Coordinates of C-alpha atoms (C1' of nucleotides) in Angstrom, one line a residue:
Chain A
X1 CA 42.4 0.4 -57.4
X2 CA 43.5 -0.9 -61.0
X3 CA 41.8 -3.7 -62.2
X4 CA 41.6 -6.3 -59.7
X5 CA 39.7 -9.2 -60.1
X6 CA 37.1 -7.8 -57.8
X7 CA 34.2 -5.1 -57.2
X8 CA 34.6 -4.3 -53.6
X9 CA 31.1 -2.6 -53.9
X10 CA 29.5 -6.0 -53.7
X11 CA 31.2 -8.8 -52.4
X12 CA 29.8 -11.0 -50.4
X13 CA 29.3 -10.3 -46.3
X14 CA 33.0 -10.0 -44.8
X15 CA 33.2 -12.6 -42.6
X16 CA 30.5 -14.8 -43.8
X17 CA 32.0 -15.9 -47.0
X18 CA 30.5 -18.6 -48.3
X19 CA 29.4 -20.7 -45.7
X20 CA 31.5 -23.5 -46.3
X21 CA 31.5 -27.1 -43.4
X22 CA 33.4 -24.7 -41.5
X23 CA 32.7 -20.7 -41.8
X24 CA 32.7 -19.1 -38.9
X25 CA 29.6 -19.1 -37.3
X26 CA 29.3 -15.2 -36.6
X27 CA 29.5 -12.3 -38.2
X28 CA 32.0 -9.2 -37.9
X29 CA 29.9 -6.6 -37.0
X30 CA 31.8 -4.0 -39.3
X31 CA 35.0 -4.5 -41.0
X32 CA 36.5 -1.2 -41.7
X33 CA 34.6 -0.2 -45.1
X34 CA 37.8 0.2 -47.0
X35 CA 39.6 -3.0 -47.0
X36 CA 43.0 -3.0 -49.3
X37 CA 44.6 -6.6 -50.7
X38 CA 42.6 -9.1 -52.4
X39 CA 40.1 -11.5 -50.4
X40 CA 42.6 -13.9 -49.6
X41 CA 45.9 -12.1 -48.8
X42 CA 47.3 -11.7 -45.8
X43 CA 45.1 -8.3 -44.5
X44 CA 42.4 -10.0 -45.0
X45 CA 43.1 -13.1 -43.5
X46 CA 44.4 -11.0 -40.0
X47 CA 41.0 -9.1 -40.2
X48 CA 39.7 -12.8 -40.1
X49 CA 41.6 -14.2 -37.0
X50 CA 41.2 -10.6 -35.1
X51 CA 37.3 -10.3 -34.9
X52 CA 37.2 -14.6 -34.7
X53 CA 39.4 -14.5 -31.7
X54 CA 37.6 -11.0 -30.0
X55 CA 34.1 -13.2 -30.9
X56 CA 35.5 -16.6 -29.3
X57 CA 37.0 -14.9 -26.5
X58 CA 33.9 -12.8 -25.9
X59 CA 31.5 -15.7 -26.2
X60 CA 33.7 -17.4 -23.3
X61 CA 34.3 -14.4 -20.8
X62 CA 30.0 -13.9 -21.6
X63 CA 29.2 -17.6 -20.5
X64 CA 31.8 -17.3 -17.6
X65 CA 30.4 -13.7 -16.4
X66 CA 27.6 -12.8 -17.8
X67 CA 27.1 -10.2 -21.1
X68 CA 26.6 -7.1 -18.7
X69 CA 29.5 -8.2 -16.2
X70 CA 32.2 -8.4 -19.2
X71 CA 34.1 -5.7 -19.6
X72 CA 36.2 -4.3 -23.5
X73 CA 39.5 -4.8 -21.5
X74 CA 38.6 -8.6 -20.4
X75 CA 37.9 -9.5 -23.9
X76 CA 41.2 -8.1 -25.1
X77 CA 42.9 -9.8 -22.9
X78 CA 41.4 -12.9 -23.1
X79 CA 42.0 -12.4 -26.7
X80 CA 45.6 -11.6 -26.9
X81 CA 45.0 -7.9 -28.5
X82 CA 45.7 -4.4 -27.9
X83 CA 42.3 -2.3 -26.7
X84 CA 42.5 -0.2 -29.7
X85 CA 42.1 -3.3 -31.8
X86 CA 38.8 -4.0 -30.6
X87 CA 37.4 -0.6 -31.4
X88 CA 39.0 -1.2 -35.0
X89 CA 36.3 -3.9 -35.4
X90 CA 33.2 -3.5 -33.4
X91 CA 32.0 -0.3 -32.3
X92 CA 30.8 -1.7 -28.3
X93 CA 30.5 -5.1 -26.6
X94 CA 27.1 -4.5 -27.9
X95 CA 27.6 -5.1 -31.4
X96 CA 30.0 -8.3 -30.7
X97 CA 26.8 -10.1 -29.2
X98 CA 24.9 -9.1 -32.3
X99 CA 28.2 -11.1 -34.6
X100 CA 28.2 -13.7 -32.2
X101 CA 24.1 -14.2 -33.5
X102 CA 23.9 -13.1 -36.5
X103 CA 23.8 -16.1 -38.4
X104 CA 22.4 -18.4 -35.7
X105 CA 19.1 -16.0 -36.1
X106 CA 19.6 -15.9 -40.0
X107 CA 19.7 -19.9 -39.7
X108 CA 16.6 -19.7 -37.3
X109 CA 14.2 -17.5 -39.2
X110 CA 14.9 -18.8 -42.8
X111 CA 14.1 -22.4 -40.8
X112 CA 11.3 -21.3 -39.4
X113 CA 9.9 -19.1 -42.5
X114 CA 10.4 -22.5 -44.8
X115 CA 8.5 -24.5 -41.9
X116 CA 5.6 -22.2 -42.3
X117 CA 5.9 -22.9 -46.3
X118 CA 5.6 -26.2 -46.1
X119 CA 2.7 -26.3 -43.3
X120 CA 0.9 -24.5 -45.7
X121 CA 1.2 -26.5 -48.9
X122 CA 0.9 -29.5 -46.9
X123 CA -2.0 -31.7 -47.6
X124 CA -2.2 -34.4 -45.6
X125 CA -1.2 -34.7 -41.5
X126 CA 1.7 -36.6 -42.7
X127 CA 3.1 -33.8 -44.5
X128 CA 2.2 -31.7 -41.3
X129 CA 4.4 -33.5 -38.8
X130 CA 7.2 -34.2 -41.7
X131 CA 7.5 -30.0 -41.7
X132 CA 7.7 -30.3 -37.9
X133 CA 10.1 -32.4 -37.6
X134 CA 12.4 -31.3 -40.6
X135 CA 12.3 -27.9 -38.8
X136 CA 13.5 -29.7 -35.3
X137 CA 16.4 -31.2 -37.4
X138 CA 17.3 -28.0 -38.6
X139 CA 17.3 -26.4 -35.5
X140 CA 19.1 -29.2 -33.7
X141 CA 21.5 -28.9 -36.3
X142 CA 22.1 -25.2 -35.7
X143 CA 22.0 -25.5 -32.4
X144 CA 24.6 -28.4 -32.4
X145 CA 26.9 -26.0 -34.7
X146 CA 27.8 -24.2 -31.8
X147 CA 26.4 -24.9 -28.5
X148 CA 28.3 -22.4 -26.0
X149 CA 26.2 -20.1 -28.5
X150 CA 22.7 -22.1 -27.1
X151 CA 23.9 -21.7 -23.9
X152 CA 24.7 -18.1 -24.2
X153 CA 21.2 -17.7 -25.6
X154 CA 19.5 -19.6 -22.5
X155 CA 21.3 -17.6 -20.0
X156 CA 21.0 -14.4 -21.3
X157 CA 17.8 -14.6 -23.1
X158 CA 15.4 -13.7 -20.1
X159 CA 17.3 -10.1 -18.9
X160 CA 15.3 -7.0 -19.8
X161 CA 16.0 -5.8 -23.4
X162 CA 18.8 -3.2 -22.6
X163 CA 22.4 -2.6 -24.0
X164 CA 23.9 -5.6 -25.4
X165 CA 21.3 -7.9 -24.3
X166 CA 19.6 -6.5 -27.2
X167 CA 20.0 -9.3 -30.2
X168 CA 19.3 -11.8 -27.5
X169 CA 15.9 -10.6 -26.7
X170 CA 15.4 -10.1 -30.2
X171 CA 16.1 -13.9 -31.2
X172 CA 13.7 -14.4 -28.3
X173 CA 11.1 -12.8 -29.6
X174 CA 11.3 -13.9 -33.1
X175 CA 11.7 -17.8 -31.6
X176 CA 8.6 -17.2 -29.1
X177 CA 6.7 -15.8 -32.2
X178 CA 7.6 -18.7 -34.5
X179 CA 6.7 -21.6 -31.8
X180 CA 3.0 -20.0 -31.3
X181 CA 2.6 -19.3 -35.0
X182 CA 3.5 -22.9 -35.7
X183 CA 1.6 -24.1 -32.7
X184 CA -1.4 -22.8 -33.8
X185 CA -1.3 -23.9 -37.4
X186 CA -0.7 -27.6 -36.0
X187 CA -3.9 -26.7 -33.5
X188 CA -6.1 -26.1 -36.2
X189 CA -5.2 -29.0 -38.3
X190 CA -6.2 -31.1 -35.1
X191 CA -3.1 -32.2 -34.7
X192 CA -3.1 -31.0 -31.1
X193 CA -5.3 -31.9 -28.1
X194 CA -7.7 -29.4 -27.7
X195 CA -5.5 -27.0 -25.1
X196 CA -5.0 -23.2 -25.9
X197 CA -2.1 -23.0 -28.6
X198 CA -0.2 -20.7 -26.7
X199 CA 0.2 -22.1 -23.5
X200 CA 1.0 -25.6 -25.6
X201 CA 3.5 -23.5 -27.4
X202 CA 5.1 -21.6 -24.4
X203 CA 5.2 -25.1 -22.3
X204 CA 7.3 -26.7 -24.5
X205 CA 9.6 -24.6 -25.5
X206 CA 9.8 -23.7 -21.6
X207 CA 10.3 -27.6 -21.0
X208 CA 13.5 -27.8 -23.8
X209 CA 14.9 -24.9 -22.9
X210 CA 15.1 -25.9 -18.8
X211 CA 16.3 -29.6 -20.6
X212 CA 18.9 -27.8 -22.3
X213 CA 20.2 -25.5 -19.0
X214 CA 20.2 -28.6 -16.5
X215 CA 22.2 -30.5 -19.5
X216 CA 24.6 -27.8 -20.3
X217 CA 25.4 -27.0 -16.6
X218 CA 26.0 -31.0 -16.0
X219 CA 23.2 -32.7 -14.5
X220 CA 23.2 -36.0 -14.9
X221 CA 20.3 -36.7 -17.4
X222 CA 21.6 -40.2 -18.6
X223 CA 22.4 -40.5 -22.6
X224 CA 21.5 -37.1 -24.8
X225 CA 19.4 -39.7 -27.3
X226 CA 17.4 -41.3 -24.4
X227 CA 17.0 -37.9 -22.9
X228 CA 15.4 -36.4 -26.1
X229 CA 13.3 -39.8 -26.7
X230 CA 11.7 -38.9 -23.1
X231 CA 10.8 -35.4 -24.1
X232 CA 9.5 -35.9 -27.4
X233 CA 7.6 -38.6 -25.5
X234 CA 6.4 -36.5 -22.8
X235 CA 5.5 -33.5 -26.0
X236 CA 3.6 -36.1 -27.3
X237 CA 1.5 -37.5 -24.7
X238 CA 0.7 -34.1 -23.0
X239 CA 0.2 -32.3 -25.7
X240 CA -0.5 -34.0 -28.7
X241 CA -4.0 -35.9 -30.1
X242 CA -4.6 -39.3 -29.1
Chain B
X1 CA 21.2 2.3 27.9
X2 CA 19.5 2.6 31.5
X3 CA 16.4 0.1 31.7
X4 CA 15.0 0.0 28.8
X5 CA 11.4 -1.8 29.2
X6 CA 13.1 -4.2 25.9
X7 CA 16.1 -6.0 25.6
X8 CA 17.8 -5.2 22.4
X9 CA 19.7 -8.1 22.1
X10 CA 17.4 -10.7 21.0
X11 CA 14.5 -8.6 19.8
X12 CA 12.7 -9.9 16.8
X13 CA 14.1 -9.4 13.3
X14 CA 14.2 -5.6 12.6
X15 CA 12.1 -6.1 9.6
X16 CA 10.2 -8.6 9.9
X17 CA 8.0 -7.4 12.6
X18 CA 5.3 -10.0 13.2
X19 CA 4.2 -11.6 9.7
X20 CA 1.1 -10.2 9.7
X21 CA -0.8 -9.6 6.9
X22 CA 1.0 -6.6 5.5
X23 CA 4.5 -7.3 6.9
X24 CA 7.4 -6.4 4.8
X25 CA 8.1 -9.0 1.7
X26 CA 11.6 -8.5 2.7
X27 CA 14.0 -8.0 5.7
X28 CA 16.7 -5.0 5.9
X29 CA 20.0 -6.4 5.1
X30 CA 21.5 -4.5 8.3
X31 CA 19.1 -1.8 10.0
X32 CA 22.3 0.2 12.2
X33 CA 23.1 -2.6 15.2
X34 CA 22.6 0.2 17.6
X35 CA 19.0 1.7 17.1
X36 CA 17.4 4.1 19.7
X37 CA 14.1 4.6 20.4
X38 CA 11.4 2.7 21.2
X39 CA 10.0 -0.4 18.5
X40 CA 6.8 1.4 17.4
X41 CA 8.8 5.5 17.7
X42 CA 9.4 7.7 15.2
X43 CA 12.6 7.1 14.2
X44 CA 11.9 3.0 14.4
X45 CA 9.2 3.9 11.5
X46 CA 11.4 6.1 9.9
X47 CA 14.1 3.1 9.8
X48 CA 11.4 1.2 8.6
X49 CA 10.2 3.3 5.9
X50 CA 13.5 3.8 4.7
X51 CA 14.4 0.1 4.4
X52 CA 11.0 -0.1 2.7
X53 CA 11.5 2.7 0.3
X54 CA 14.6 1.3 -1.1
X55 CA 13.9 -1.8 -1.9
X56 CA 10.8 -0.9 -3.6
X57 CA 12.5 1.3 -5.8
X58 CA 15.0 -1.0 -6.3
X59 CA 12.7 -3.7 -7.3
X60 CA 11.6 -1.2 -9.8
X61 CA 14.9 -0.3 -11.4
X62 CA 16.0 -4.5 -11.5
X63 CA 12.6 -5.0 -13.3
X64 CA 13.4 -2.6 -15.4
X65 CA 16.7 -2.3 -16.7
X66 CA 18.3 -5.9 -15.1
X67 CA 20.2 -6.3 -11.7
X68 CA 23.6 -6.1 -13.1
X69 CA 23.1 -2.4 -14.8
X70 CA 21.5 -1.1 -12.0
X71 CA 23.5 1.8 -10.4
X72 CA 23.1 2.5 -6.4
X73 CA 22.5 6.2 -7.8
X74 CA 19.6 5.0 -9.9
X75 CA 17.9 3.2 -6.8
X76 CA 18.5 6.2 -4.5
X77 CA 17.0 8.8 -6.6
X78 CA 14.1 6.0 -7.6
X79 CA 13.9 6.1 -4.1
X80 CA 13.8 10.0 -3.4
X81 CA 16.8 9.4 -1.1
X82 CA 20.1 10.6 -0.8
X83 CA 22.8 8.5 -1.4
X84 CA 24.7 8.0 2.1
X85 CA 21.2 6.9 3.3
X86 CA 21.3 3.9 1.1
X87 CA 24.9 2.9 2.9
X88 CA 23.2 3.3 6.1
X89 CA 21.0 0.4 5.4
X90 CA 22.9 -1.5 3.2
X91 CA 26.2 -2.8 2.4
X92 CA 26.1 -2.7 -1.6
X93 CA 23.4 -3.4 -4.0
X94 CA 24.0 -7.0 -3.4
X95 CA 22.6 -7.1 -0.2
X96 CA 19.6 -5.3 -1.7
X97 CA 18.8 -8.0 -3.9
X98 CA 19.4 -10.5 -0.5
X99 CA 17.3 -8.5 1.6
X100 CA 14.0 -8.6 -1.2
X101 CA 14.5 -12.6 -1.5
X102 CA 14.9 -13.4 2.0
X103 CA 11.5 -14.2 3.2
X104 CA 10.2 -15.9 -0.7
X105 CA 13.8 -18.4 0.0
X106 CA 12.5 -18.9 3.8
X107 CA 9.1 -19.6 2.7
X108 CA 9.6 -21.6 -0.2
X109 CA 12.5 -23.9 1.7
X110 CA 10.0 -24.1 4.6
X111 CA 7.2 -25.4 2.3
X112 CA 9.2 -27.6 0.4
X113 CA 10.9 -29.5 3.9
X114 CA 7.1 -29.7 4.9
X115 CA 5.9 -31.5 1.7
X116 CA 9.1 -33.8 2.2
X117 CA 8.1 -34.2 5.1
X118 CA 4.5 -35.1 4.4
X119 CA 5.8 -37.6 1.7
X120 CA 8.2 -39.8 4.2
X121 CA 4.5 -39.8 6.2
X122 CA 2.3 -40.3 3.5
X123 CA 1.2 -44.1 3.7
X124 CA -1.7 -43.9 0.2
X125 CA -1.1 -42.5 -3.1
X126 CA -3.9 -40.0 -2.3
X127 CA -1.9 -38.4 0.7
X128 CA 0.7 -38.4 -1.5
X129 CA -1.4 -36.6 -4.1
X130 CA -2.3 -34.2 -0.9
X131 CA 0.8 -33.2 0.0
X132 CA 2.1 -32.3 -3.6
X133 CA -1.0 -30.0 -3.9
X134 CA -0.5 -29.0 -0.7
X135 CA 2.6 -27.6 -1.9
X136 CA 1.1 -26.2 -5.1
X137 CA -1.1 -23.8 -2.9
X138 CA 1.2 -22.4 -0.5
X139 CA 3.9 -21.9 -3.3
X140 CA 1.0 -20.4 -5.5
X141 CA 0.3 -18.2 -2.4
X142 CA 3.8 -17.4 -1.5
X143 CA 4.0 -15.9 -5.7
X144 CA 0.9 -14.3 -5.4
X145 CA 2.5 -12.0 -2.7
X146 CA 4.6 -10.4 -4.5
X147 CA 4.7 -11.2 -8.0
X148 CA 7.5 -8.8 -9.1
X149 CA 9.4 -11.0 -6.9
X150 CA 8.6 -13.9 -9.1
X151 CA 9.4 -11.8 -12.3
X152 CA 12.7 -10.7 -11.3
X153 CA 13.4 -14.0 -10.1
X154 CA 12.4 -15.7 -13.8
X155 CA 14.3 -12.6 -15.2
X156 CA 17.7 -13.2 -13.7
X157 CA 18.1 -16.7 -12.3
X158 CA 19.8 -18.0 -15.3
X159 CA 22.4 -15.8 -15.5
X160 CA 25.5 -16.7 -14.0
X161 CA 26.5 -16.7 -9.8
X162 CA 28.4 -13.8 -9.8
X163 CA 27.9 -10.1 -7.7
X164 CA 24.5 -9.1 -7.0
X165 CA 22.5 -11.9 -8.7
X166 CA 24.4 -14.6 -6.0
X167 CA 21.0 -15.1 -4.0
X168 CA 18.7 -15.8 -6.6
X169 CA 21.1 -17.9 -8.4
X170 CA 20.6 -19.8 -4.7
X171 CA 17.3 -20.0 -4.8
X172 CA 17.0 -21.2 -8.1
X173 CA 19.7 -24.1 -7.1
X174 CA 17.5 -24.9 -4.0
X175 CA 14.1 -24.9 -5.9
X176 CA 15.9 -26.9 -8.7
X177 CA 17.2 -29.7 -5.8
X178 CA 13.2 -29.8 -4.4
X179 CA 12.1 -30.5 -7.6
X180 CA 14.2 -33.3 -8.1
X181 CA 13.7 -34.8 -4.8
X182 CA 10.3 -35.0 -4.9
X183 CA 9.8 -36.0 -8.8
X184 CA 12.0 -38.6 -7.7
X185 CA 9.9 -39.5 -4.7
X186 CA 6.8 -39.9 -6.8
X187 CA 8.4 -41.6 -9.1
X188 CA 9.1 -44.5 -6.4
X189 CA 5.6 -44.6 -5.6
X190 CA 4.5 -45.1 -9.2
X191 CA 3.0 -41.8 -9.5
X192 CA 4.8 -41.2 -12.3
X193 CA 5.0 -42.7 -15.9
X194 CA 8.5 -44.8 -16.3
X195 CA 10.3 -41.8 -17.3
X196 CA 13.5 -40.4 -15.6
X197 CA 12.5 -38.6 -12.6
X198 CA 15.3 -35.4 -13.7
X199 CA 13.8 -35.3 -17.0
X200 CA 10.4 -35.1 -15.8
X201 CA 11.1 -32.7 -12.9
X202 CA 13.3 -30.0 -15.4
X203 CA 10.3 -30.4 -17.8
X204 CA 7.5 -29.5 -15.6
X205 CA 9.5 -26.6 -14.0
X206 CA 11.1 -24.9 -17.6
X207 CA 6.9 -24.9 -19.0
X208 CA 5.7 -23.5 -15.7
X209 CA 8.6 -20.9 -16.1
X210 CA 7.7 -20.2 -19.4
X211 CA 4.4 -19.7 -18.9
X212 CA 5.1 -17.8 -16.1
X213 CA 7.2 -15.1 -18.0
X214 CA 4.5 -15.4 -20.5
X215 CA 2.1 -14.2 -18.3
X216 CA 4.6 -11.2 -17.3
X217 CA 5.3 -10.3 -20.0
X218 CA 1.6 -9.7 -21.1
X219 CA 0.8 -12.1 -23.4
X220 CA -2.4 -13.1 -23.7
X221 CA -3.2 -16.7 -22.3
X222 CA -7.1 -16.3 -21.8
X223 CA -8.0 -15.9 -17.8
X224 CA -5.4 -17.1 -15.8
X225 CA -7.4 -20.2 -14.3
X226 CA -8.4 -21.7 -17.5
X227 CA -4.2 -21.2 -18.3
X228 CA -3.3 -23.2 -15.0
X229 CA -5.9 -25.9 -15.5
X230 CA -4.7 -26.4 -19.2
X231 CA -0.7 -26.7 -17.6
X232 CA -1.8 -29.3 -15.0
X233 CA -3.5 -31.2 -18.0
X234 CA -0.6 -31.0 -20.0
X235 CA 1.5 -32.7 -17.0
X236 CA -0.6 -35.1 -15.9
X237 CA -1.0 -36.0 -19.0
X238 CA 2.3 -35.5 -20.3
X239 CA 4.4 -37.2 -17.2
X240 CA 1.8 -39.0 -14.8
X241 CA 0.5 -42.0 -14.5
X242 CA -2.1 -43.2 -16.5
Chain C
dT1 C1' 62.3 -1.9 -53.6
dA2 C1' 60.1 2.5 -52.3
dA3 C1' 56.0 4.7 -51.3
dT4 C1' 51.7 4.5 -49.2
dA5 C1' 47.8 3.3 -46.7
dT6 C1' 46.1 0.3 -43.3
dC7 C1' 46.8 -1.9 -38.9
dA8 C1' 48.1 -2.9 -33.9
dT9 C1' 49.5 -1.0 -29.8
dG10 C1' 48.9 0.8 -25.1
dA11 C1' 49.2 5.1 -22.8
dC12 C1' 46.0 8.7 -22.1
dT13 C1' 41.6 11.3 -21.4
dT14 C1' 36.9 11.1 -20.1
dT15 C1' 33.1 9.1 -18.0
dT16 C1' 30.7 6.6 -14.8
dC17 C1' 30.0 4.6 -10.5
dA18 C1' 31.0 3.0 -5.7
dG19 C1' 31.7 4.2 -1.4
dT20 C1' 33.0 8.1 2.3
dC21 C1' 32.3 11.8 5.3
dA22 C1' 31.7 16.6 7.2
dT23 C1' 27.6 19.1 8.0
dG24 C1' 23.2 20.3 9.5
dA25 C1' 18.6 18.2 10.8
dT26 C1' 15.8 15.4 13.8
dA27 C1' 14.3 12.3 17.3
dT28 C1' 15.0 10.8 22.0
dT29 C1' 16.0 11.2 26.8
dA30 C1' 16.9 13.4 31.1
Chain D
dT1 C1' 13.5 22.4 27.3
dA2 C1' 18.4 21.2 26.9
dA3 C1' 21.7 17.9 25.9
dT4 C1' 22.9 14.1 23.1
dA5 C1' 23.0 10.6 19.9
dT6 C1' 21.4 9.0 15.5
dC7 C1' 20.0 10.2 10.9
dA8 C1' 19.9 12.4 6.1
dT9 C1' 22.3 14.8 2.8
dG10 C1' 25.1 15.5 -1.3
dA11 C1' 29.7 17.0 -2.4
dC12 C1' 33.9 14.6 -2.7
dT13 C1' 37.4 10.9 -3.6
dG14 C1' 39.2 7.0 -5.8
dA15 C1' 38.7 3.1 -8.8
dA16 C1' 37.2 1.1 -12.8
dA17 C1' 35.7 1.1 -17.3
dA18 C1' 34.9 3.3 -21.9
dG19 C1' 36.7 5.2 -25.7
dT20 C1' 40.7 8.0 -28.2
dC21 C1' 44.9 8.7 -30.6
dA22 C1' 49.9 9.4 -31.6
dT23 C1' 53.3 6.1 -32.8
dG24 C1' 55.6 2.5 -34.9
dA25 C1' 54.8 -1.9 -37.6
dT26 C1' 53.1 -4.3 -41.6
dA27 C1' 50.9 -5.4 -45.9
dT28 C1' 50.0 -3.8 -50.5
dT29 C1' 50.9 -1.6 -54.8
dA30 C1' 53.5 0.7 -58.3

DNA sequence: TAATATCATGACTTTTCAGTCATGATATTA
DNA sequence: TAATATCATGACTGAAAAGTCATGATATTA
């Protein structure tokens, strides 16, 4: 122990660091609680590469195959690493899926939590739709970070909530939440048509999300910025006040 | 063999029966080539029941904990049925899955060959108009049958072709393609608003998804009319012509 | 550099599941 | 009713996947 430079009791997340341009957009789901060397020696930066290359390799075997369909031994392999390795890091494929979103649903809720401050200190409808559509640039923003990660989401996001499918359906649920909460605020400030919140809510996010699948499975939907114009267009014109 | 009063080899579909108003929602993958006994005996209703039986139970157990997890052991004893009996009737739990989608694919390519159909005929925007709703009913009709159906269809048909889930993934290609055909037909007759036929036709499908699931999954959308009549205002609104 | 603790490895054990088959039960037919 | 073929059963086999661990390798620390 001596007197290193450090308090191991509270550092900051393992992985996380601080989330420089490029930090690695999961988590490690456990880093074995006693890690020797300092934060930026060699052990550490192995511990790094190993759960970064079992969570990229996992994330492409999921997309290929399907969460359920991938088997420990597959992401190994596909990462270059002995089995044992992978039970060194994450205790089941399980908690790799929760790493892979960890901070994609951190980025999400905080997004959606400041949205919901702002709606309600806003004053004017103005201030309204400047809330809405700084929370659409965050959002684009984190989904643009890593979009095999959105595409992960889409596909798996719809399976019952069993065994590693778990943190999907959770994201789910917290994003379902979000758009009807934030529908209905915008509904009662009129900004709306007069339709049931909900099914506003649930129709759009349905229309984005089918957007996104036929975009990431390579339809042909002309230009990404023309494509988005037409949606918001559509949004706007069937849902929105005159 | 002797002389039998039927021939055996082009009988009807072993399943299907006559569709009559309760006939089967599904055909047996592969009732035994060689079945004895006459089409209404005992051990043609035991066949029957059988068939029956396991896909119900199967339905059940996909709902429930996702097609992939699903063990042939779970759907037997879901089933009250040993295990060998399920390999009588079916080749693997893929055909399973087949066998419950089979009549929902035939009805739903049928219907939408009819409204194409219908459209090449159509000489006024209002048979135009007719034949889309046209459509609407007997697809609306064709979910109402057997919604589970529906719900296991929303619930896995984004996951990716592989195993079991191979027939739905079909069907969700095919019903994809209609949709895109006949935006794009509408949108030649001016139905539609100048926006890009895909776009409009992945729109209206991922909110009526959406919504769908919604439903399923219990949320509450206020009476189930006043939810569909809000949708079609959104999209006429949203995509049609003004 | 030597001592020490963590780390990586893949063979091994255990568990789970798919698919088979000998056996007794049941419907059909003569 | 007797003879016969199909049918239902669940124990069994083999394959695949999960999860473990003894061993040698590597980084850290004194």
């Amino acid at each position: 122990m001596s007197t290193s430079p450090k308090q191991p009791s509270e550092a900051e997340a393992p992985g996380a660091a601080d989330a420089g341009p490029d930090a690695p957009w999961f988590e490690p789901g456990r880093v074995p609680e006693q890690r020797p060397g300092k934060a930026g020696g060699k052990r550490d930066r192995n511990r790094q590469e190993r759960t970064l290359g079992l969570c990229a390799a996992a994330l492409g075997e999921f997309l290929e195959r399907g969460v359920e369909r991938v088997t420990v031994d597959e992401i190994t392999k596909a990462a270059g690493v002995a089995k044992g390795s992978f039970y060194r890091y994450f205790e089941d494929k399980g908690q790799v899926v929760d790493a892979l979103f960890a901070p994609l649903r951190k980025e999400m809720e905080q997004a959606f939590s400041e949205c919901a401050g702002a709606l309600a200190r806003a004053g004017s409808s103005a201030e309204l739709s400047a809330a809405y559509q700084a929370l659409a640039m965050r959002l684009g923003q984190a989904a643009l970070r890593e979009p095999r990660l959105v595409k992960l989401y889409l596909q798996e996001c719809r399976g019952p909530a069993e065994g590693a499918r778990l943190p999907i359906r959770q994201l789910r649920d917290s994003i379902t939440a979000a758009a009807v909460a934030l529908t209905e605020v915008a509904h009662r400030q009129h900004l709306l048509r007069d339709l049931p919140p909900k099914i506003t809510a649930f129709a759009v996010v349905g229309a984005v999300e089918s957007l996104l699948i036929a975009f990431f499975e390579g339809e042909d939907l002309g230009s990404p910025t023309d494509a988005a114009q037409a949606l918001v267009r559509m949004v706007l014109e069937g849902v929105g006040q005159r």
